[in-house]
PDB file of C-alpha atoms and ligand atoms in Angstrom:
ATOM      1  CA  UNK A   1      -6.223  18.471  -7.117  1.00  0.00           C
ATOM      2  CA  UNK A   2      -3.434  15.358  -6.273  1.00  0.00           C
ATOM      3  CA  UNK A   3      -1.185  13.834  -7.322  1.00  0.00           C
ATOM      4  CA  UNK A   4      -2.829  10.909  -8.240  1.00  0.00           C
ATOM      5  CA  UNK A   5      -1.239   8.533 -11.268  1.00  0.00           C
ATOM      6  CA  UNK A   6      -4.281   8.768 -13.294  1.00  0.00           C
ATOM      7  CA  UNK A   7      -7.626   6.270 -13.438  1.00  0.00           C
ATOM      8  CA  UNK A   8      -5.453   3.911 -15.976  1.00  0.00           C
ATOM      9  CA  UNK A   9      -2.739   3.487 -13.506  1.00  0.00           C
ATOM     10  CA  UNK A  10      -4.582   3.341 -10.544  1.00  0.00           C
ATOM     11  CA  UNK A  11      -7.025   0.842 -12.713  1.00  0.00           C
ATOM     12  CA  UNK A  12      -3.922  -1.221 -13.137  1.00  0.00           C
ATOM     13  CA  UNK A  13      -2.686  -1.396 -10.204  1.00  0.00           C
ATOM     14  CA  UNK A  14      -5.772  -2.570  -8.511  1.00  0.00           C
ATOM     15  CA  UNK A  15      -5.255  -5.780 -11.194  1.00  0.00           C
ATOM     16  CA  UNK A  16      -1.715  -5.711  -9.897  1.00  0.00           C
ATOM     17  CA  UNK A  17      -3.170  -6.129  -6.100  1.00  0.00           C
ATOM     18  CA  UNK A  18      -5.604  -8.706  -7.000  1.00  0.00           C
ATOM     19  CA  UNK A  19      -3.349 -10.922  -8.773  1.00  0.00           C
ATOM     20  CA  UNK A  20      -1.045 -10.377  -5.764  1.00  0.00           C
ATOM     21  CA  UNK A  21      -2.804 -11.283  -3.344  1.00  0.00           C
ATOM     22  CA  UNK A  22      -3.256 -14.894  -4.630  1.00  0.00           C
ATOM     23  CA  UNK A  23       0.348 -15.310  -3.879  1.00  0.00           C
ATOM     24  CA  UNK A  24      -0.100 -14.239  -0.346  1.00  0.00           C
ATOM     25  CA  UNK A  25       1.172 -16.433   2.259  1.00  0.00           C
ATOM     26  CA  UNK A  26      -1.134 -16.090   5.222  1.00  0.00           C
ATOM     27  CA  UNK A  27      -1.905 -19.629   6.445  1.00  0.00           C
ATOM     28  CA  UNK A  28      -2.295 -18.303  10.042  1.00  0.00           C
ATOM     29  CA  UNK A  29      -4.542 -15.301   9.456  1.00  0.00           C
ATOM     30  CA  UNK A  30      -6.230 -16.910   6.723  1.00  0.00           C
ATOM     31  CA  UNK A  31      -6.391 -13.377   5.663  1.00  0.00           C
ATOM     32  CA  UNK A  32      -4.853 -12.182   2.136  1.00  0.00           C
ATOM     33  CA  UNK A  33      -4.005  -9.374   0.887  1.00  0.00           C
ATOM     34  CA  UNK A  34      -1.957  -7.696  -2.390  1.00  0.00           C
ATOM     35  CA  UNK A  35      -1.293  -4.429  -2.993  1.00  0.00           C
ATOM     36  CA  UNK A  36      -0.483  -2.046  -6.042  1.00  0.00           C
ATOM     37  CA  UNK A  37       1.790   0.735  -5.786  1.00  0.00           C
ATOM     38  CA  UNK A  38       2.339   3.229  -8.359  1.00  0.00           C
ATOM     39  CA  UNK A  39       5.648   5.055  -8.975  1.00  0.00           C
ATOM     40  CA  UNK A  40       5.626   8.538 -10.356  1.00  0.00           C
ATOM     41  CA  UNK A  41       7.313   7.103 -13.373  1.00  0.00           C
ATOM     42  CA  UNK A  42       3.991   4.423 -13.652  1.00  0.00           C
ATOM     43  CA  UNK A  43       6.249   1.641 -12.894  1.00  0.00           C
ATOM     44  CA  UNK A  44       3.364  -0.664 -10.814  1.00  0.00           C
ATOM     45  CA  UNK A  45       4.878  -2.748  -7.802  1.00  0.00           C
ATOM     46  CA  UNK A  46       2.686  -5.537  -6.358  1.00  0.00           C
ATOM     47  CA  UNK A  47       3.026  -6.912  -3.020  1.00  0.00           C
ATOM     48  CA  UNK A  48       1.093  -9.855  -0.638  1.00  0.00           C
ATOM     49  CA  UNK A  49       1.571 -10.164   2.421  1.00  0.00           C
ATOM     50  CA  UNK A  50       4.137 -12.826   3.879  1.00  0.00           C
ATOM     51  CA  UNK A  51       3.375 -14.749   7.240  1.00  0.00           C
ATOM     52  CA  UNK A  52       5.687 -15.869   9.585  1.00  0.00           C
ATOM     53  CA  UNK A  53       5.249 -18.450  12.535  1.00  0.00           C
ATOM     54  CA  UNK A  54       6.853 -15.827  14.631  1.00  0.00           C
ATOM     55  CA  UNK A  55       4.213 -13.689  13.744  1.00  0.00           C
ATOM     56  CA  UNK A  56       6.557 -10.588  14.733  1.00  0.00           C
ATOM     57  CA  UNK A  57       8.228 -11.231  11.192  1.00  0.00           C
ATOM     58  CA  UNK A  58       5.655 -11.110   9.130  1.00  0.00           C
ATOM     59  CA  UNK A  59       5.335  -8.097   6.870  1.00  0.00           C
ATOM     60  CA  UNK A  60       1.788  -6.631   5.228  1.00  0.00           C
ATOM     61  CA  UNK A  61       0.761  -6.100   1.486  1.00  0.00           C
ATOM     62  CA  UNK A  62       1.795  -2.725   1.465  1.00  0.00           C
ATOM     63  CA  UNK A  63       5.665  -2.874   2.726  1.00  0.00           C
ATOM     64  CA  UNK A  64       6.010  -5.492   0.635  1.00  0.00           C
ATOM     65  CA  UNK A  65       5.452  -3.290  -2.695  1.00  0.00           C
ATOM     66  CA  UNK A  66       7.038  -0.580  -1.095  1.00  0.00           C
ATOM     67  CA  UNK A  67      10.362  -2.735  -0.226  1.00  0.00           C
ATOM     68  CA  UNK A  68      10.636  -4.278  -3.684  1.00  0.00           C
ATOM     69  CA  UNK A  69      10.235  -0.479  -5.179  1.00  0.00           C
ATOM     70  CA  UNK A  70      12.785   1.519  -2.919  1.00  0.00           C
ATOM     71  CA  UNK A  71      15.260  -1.984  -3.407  1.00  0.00           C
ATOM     72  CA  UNK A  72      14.693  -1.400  -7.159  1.00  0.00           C
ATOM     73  CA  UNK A  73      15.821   2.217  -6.676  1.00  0.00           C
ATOM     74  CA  UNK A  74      12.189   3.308  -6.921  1.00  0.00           C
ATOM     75  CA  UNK A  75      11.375   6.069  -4.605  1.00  0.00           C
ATOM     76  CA  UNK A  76       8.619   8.472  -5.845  1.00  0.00           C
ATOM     77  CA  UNK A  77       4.930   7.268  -5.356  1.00  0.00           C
ATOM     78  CA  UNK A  78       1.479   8.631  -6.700  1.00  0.00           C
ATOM     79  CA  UNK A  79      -1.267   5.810  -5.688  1.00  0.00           C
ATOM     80  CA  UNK A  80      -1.578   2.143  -3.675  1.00  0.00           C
ATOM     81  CA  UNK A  81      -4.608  -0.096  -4.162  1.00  0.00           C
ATOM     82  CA  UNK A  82      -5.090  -2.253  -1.308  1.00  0.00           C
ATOM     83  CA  UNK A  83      -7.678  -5.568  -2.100  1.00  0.00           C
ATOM     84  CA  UNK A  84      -8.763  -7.916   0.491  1.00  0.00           C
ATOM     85  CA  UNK A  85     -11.102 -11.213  -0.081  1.00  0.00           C
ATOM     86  CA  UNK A  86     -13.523  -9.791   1.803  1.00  0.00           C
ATOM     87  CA  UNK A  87     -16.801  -7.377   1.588  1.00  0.00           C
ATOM     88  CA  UNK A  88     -15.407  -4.931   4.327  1.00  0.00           C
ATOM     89  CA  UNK A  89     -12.598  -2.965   2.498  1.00  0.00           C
ATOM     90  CA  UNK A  90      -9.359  -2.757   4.991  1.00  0.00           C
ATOM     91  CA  UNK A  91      -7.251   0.176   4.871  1.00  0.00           C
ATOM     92  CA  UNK A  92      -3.780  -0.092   5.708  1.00  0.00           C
ATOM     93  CA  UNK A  93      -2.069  -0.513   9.246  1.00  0.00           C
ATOM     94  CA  UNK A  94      -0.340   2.076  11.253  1.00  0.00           C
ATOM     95  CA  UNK A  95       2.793   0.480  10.548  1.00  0.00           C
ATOM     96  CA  UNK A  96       2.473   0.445   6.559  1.00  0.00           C
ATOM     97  CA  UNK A  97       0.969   4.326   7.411  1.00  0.00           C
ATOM     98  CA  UNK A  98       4.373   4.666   8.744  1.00  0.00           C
ATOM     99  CA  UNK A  99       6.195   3.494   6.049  1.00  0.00           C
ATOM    100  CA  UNK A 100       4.574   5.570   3.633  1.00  0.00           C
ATOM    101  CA  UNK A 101       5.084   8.417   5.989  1.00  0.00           C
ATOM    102  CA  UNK A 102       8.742   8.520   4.518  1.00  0.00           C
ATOM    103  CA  UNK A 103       8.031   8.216   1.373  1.00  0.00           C
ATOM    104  CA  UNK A 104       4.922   9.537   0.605  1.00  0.00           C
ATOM    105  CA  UNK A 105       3.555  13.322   0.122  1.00  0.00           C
ATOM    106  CA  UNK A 106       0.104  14.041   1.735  1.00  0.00           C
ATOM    107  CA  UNK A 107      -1.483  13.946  -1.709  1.00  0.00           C
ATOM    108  CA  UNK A 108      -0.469  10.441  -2.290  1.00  0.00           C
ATOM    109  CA  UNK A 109      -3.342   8.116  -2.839  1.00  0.00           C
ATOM    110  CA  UNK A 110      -4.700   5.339  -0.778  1.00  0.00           C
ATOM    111  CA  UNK A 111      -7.330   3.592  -2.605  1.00  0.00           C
ATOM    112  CA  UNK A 112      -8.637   0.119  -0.856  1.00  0.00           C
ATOM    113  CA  UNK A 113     -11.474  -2.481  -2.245  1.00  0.00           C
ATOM    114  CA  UNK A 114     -11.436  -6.059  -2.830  1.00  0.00           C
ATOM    115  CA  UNK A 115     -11.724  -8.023  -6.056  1.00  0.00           C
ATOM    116  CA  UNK A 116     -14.970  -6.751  -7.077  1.00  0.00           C
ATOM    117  CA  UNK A 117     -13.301  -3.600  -7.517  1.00  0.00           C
ATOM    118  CA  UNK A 118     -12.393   0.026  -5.432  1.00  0.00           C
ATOM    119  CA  UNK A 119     -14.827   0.990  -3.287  1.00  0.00           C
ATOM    120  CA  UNK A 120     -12.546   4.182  -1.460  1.00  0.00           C
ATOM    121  CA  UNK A 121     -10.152   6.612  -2.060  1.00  0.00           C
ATOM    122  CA  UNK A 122      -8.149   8.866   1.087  1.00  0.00           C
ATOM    123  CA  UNK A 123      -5.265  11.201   0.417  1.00  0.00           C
ATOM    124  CA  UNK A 124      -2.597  10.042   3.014  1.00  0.00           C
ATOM    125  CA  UNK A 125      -3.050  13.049   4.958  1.00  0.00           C
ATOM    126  CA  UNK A 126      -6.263  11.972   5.708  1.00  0.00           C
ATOM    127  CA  UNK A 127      -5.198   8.406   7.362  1.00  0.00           C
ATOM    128  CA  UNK A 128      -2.398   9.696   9.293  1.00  0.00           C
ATOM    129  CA  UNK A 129      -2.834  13.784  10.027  1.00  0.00           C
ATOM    130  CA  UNK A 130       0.609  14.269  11.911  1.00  0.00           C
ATOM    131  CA  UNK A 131       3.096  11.729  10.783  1.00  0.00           C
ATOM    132  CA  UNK A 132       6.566  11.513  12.056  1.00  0.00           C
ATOM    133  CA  UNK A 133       8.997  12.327   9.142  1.00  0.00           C
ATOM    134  CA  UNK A 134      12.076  12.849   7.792  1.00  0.00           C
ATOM    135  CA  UNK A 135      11.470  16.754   8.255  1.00  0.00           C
ATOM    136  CA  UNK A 136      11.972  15.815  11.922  1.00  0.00           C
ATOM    137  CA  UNK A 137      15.240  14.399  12.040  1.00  0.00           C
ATOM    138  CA  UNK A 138      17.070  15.910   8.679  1.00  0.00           C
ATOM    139  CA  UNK A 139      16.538  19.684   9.529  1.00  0.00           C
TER     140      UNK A 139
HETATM  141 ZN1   ZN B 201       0.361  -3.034   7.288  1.00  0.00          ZN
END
């Protein structure tokens, strides 16, 4: 049992990260991405990601949904949908692991496919097994 937003949401969201990700600016990479991020409250946040020519500034998909949401005062999450333009499905980096490490329970969903749908579904826990937390600093 999770925690999961429920098939509508998550089905939502995943139209969320596809219409995202035709915003993304990636004329480096070439490679776009958009992302869908559920709130417990089913508010949906979409992100892209944004390229930089410094490269170090650019910032993925995922942060991107998770940044407008917390800046929105948004900080309970049930589900993301990743999509890529591509056949491989790509799940998210360690940094975006990272950020959901703060704000994410171990039964929040990570659900990645591209625009022909979800083809995979991990609980957090299962992407990043012993995350550095809050619980480590705010004991
Ligand atoms: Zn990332």
């Amino acid at each position: 049992m999770h925690n999961s937003g429920g098939r509508d949401s998550v089905k939502a969201a995943w139209e969320k990260a596809c219409q995202s990700l035709s915003h993304s600016y990636s004329p480096y990479s070439r490679f776009s991405v958009g992302a869908g991020l559920v709130a417990q409250n089913g508010i949906l946040y979409s992100g892209c990601n944004v390229e930089n020519a410094t490269y170090g500034a650019t910032i993925c998909a995922e942060r991107t949904a998770f940044l407008k949401a917390i800046s929105e005062g948004n900080r309970s999450f049930s589900d993301i949908v990743i999509v890529t333009d591509t056949v491989k499905p790509t799940p998210p980096c360690a940094l975006c692991l990272q950020t959901m490490a703060e704000f994410c329970a171990p039964d929040f969903m990570i659900h990645i496919g591209n625009l022909n749908g979800i083809s995979v579904s991990y609980r957090f826990c299962e992407l990043l097994t012993h995350p550095f937390g809050p619980s480590y600093l705010l004991d």
